[in-house]
mmCIF file of C-alpha atoms in Angstrom:
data_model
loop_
_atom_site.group_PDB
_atom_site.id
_atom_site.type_symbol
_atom_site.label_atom_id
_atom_site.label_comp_id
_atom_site.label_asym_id
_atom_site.label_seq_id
_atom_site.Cartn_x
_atom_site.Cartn_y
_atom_site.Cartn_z
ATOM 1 C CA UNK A 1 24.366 51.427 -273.150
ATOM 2 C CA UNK A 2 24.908 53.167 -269.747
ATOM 3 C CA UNK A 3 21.976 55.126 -270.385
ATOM 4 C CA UNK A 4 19.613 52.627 -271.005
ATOM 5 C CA UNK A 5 20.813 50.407 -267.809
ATOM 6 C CA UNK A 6 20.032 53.355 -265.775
ATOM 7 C CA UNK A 7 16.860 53.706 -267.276
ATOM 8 C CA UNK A 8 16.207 50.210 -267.018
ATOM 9 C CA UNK A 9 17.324 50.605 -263.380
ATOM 10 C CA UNK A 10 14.776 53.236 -262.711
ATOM 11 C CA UNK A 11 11.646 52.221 -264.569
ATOM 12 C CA UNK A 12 12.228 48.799 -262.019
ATOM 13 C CA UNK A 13 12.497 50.398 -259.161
ATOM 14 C CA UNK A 14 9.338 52.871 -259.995
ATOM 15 C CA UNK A 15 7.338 49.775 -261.309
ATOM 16 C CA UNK A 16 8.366 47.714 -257.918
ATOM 17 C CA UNK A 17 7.780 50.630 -255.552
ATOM 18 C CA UNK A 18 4.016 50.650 -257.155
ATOM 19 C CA UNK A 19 3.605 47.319 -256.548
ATOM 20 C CA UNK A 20 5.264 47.431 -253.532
ATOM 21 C CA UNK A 21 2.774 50.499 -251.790
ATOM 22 C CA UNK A 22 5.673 52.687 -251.121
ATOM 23 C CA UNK A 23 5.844 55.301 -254.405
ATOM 24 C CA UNK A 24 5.071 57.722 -251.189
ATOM 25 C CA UNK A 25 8.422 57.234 -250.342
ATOM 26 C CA UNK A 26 9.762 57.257 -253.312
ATOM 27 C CA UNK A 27 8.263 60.302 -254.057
ATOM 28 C CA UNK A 28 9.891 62.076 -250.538
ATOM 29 C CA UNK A 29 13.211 60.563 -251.513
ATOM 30 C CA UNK A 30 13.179 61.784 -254.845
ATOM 31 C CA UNK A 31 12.416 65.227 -253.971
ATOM 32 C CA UNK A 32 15.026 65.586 -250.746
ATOM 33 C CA UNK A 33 17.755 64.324 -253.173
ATOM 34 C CA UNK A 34 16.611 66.921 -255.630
ATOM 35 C CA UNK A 35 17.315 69.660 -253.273
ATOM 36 C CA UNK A 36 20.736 67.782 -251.733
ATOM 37 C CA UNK A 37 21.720 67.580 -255.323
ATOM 38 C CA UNK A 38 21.215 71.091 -256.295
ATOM 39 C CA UNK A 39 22.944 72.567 -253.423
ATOM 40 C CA UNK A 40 25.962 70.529 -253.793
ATOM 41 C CA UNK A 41 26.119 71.171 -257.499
ATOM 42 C CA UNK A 42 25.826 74.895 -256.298
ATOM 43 C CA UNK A 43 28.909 74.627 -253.455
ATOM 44 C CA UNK A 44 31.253 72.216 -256.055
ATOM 45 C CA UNK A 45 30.998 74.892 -258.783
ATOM 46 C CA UNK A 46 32.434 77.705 -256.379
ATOM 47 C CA UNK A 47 35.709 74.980 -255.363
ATOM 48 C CA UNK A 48 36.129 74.656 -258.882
ATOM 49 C CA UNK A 49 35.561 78.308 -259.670
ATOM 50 C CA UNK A 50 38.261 78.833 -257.115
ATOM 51 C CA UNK A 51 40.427 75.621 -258.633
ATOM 52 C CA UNK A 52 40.454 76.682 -261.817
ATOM 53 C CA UNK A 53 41.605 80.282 -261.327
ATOM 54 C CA UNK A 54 44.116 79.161 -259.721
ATOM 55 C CA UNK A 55 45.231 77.303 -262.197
ATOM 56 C CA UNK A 56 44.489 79.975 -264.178
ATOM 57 C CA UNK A 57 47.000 82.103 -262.565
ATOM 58 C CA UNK A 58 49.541 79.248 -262.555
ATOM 59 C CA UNK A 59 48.953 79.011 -266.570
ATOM 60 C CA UNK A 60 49.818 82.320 -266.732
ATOM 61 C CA UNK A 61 52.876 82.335 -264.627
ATOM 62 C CA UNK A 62 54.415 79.522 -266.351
ATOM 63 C CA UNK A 63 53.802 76.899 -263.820
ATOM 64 C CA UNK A 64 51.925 74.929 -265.794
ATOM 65 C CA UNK A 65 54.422 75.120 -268.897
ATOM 66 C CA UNK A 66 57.075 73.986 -266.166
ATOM 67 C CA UNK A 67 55.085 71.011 -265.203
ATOM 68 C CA UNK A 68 54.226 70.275 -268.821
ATOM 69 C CA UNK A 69 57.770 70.753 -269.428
ATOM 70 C CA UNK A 70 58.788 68.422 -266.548
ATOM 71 C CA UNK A 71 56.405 65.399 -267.218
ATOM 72 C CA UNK A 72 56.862 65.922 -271.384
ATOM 73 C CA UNK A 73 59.198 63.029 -271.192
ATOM 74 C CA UNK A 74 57.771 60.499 -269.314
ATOM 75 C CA UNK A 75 54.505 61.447 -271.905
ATOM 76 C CA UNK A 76 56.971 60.573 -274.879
ATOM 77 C CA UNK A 77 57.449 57.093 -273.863
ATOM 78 C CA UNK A 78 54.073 56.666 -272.891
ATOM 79 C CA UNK A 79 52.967 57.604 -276.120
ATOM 80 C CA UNK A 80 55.759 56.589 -278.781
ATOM 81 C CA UNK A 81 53.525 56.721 -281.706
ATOM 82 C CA UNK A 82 53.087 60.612 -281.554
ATOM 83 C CA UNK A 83 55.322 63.118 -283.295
ATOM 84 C CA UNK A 84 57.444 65.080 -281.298
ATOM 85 C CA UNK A 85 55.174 68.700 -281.885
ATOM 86 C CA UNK A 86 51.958 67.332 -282.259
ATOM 87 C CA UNK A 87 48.975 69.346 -280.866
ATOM 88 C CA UNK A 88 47.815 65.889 -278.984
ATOM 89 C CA UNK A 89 50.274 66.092 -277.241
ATOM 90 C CA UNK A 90 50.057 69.509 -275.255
ATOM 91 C CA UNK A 91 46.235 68.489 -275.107
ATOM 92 C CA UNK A 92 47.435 64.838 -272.852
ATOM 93 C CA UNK A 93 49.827 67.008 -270.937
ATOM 94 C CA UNK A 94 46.728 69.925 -270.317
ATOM 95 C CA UNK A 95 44.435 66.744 -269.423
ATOM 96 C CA UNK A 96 46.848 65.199 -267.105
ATOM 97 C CA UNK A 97 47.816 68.761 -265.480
ATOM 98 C CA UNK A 98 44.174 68.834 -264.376
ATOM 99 C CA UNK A 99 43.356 65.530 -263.469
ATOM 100 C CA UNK A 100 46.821 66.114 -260.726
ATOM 101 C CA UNK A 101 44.722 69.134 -258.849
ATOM 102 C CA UNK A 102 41.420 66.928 -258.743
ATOM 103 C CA UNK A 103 39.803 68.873 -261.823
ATOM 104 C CA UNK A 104 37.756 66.230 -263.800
ATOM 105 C CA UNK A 105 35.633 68.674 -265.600
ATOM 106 C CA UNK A 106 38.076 70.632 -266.459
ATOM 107 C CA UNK A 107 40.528 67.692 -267.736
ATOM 108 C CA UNK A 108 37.539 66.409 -269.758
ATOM 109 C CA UNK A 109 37.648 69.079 -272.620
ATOM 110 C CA UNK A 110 41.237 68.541 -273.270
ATOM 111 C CA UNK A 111 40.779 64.609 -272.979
ATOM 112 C CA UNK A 112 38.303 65.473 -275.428
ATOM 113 C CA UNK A 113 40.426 67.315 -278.029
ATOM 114 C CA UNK A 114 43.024 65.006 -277.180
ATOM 115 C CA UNK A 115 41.024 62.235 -278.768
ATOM 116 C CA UNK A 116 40.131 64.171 -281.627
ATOM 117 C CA UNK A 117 43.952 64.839 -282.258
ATOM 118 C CA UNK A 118 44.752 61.113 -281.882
ATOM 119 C CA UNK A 119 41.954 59.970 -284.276
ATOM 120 C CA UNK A 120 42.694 62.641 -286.932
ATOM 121 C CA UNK A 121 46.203 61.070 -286.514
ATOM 122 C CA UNK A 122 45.797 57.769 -287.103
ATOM 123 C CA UNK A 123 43.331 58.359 -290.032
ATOM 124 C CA UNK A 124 40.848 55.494 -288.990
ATOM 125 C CA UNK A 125 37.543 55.251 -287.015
ATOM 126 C CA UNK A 126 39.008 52.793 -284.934
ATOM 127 C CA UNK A 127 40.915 53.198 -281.034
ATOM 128 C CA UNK A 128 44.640 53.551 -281.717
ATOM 129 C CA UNK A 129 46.956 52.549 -279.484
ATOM 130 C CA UNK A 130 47.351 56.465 -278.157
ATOM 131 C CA UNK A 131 43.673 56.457 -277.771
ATOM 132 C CA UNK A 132 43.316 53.414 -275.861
ATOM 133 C CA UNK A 133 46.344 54.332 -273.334
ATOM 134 C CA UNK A 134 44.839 57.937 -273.081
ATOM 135 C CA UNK A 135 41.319 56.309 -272.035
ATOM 136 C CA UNK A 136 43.492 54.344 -269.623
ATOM 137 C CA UNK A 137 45.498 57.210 -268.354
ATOM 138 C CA UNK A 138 42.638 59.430 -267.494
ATOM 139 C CA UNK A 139 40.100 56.785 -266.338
ATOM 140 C CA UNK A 140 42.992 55.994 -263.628
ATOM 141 C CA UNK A 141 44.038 59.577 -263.209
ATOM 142 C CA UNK A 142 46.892 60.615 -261.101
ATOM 143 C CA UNK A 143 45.589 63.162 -258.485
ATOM 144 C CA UNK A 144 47.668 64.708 -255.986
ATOM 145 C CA UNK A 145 45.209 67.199 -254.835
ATOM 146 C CA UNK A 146 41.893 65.810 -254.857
ATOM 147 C CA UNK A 147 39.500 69.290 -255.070
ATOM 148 C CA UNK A 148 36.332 67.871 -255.924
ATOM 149 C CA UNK A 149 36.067 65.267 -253.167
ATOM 150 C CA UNK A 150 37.928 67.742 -250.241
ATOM 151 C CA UNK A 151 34.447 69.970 -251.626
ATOM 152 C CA UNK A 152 32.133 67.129 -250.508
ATOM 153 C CA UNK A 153 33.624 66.706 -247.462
ATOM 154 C CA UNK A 154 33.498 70.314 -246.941
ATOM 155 C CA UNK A 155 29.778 70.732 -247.637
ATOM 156 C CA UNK A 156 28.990 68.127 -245.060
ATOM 157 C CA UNK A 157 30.977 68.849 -242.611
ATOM 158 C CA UNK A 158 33.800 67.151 -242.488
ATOM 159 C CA UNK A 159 36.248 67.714 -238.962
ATOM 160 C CA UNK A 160 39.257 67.272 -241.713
ATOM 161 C CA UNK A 161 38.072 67.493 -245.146
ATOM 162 C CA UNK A 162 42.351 67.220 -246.467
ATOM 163 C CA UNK A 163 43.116 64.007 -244.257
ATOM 164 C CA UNK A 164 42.229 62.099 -247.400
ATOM 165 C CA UNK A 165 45.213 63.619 -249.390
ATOM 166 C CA UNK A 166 47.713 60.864 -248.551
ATOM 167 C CA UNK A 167 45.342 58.411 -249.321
ATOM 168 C CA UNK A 168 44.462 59.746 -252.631
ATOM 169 C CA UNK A 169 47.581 60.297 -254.024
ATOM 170 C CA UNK A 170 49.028 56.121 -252.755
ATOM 171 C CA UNK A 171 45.404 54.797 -254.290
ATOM 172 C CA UNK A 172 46.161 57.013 -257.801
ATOM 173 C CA UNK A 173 49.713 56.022 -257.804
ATOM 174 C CA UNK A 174 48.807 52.335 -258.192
ATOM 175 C CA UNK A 175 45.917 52.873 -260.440
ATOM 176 C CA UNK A 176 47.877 54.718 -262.917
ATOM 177 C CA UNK A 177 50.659 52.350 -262.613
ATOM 178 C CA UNK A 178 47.772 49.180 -262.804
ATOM 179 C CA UNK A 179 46.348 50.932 -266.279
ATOM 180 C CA UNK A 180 49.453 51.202 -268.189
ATOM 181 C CA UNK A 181 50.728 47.724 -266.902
ATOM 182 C CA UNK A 182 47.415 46.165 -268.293
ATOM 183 C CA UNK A 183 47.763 48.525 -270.824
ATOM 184 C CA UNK A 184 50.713 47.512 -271.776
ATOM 185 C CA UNK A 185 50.200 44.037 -271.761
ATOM 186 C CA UNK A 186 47.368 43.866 -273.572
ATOM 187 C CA UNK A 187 49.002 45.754 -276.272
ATOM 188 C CA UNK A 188 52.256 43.332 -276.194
ATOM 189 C CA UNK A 189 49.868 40.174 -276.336
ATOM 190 C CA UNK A 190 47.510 41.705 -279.275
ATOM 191 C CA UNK A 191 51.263 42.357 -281.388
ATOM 192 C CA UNK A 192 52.304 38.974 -280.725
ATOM 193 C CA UNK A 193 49.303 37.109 -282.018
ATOM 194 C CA UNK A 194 49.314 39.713 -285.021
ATOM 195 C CA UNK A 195 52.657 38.726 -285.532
ATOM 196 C CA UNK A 196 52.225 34.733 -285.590
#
């Protein structure tokens, strides 16, 4: 659906500058951006090459077992429906360990097994509860060190590119703690009406 609204979204705007007398512009705009877009691509993936050795490194030196380790049981009560040694569950903990540094693409392929975990645990096609509060979890993502955006702010020039650090980690706090309240509640209110 996103796909075609951005289509939508583009044909428009092509259609309208023809009408308009400005697909010159267009044109220019389209092509600068190309370029802009290409060498930020280009400067992100040597952060996150740099990002995710590190975390490489911590990995191996146990760090990340340790933080695993330390968040396990807030993730239990999160997510009460999983057993204790359940692969999902070291997948949420990998996804949430990289989400903390600022490393979405990197969190996504564990979100993504995740998933797969939860729905070959509940057996059915459609969103668990796990699934949903996962979705909720990493849309909202706790970050404490934000590595992609610090990158941006980097490649243009930014006089203090870590100043937003403080910021970051207040505005993830609360959206974490927003998701699983409406989380929650959603899930409370959908039981109760089952129940009546």
């Amino acid at each position: 659906m996103v796909n075609l609204i951005w289509a939508l979204l583009a044909i428009v705007g092509i259609v309208y500058a023809a009408f308009n007398g400005t697909m010159k512009e267009v044109n220019q705009a389209i092509f600068q951006t190309l370029d802009e877009a290409v060498m930020i691509t280009i400067s992100l993936a040597g952060v996150l090459v740099f990002w995710l050795g590190l975390m490489k490194i911590a990995e191996e030196a146990g760090l990340l077992r340790g933080l695993a380790a330390l968040f396990k049981p807030v993730v239990r009560r999160i997510f009460p429906d999983i057993p204790e040694n359940h692969p999902a569950l070291g997948y949420i903990l990998s996804n949430m360990t990289a989400n903390m540094f600022g490393l979405g693409n990197a969190a996504t392929p564990m979100g993504l097994k995740a998933m797969k975990e939860l729905k070959n645990l509940s057996g059915s096609d459609h969103a668990s509860r796990s699934m949903i509060t996962l979705l909720a979890l990493n849309t909202s993502s706790l970050t404490l060190i934000p590595t992609t955006v610090i990158a941006v702010r980097m490649k243009y020039g930014s006089s203090d590119p870590t100043s937003i650090i403080g910021a970051t980690i207040l505005a993830t706090i609360v959206s974490t703690c927003a998701a699983l309240c409406i989380d929650r509640y959603f899930y409370h209110r959908r039981k109760r009406r089952l129940e009546l």
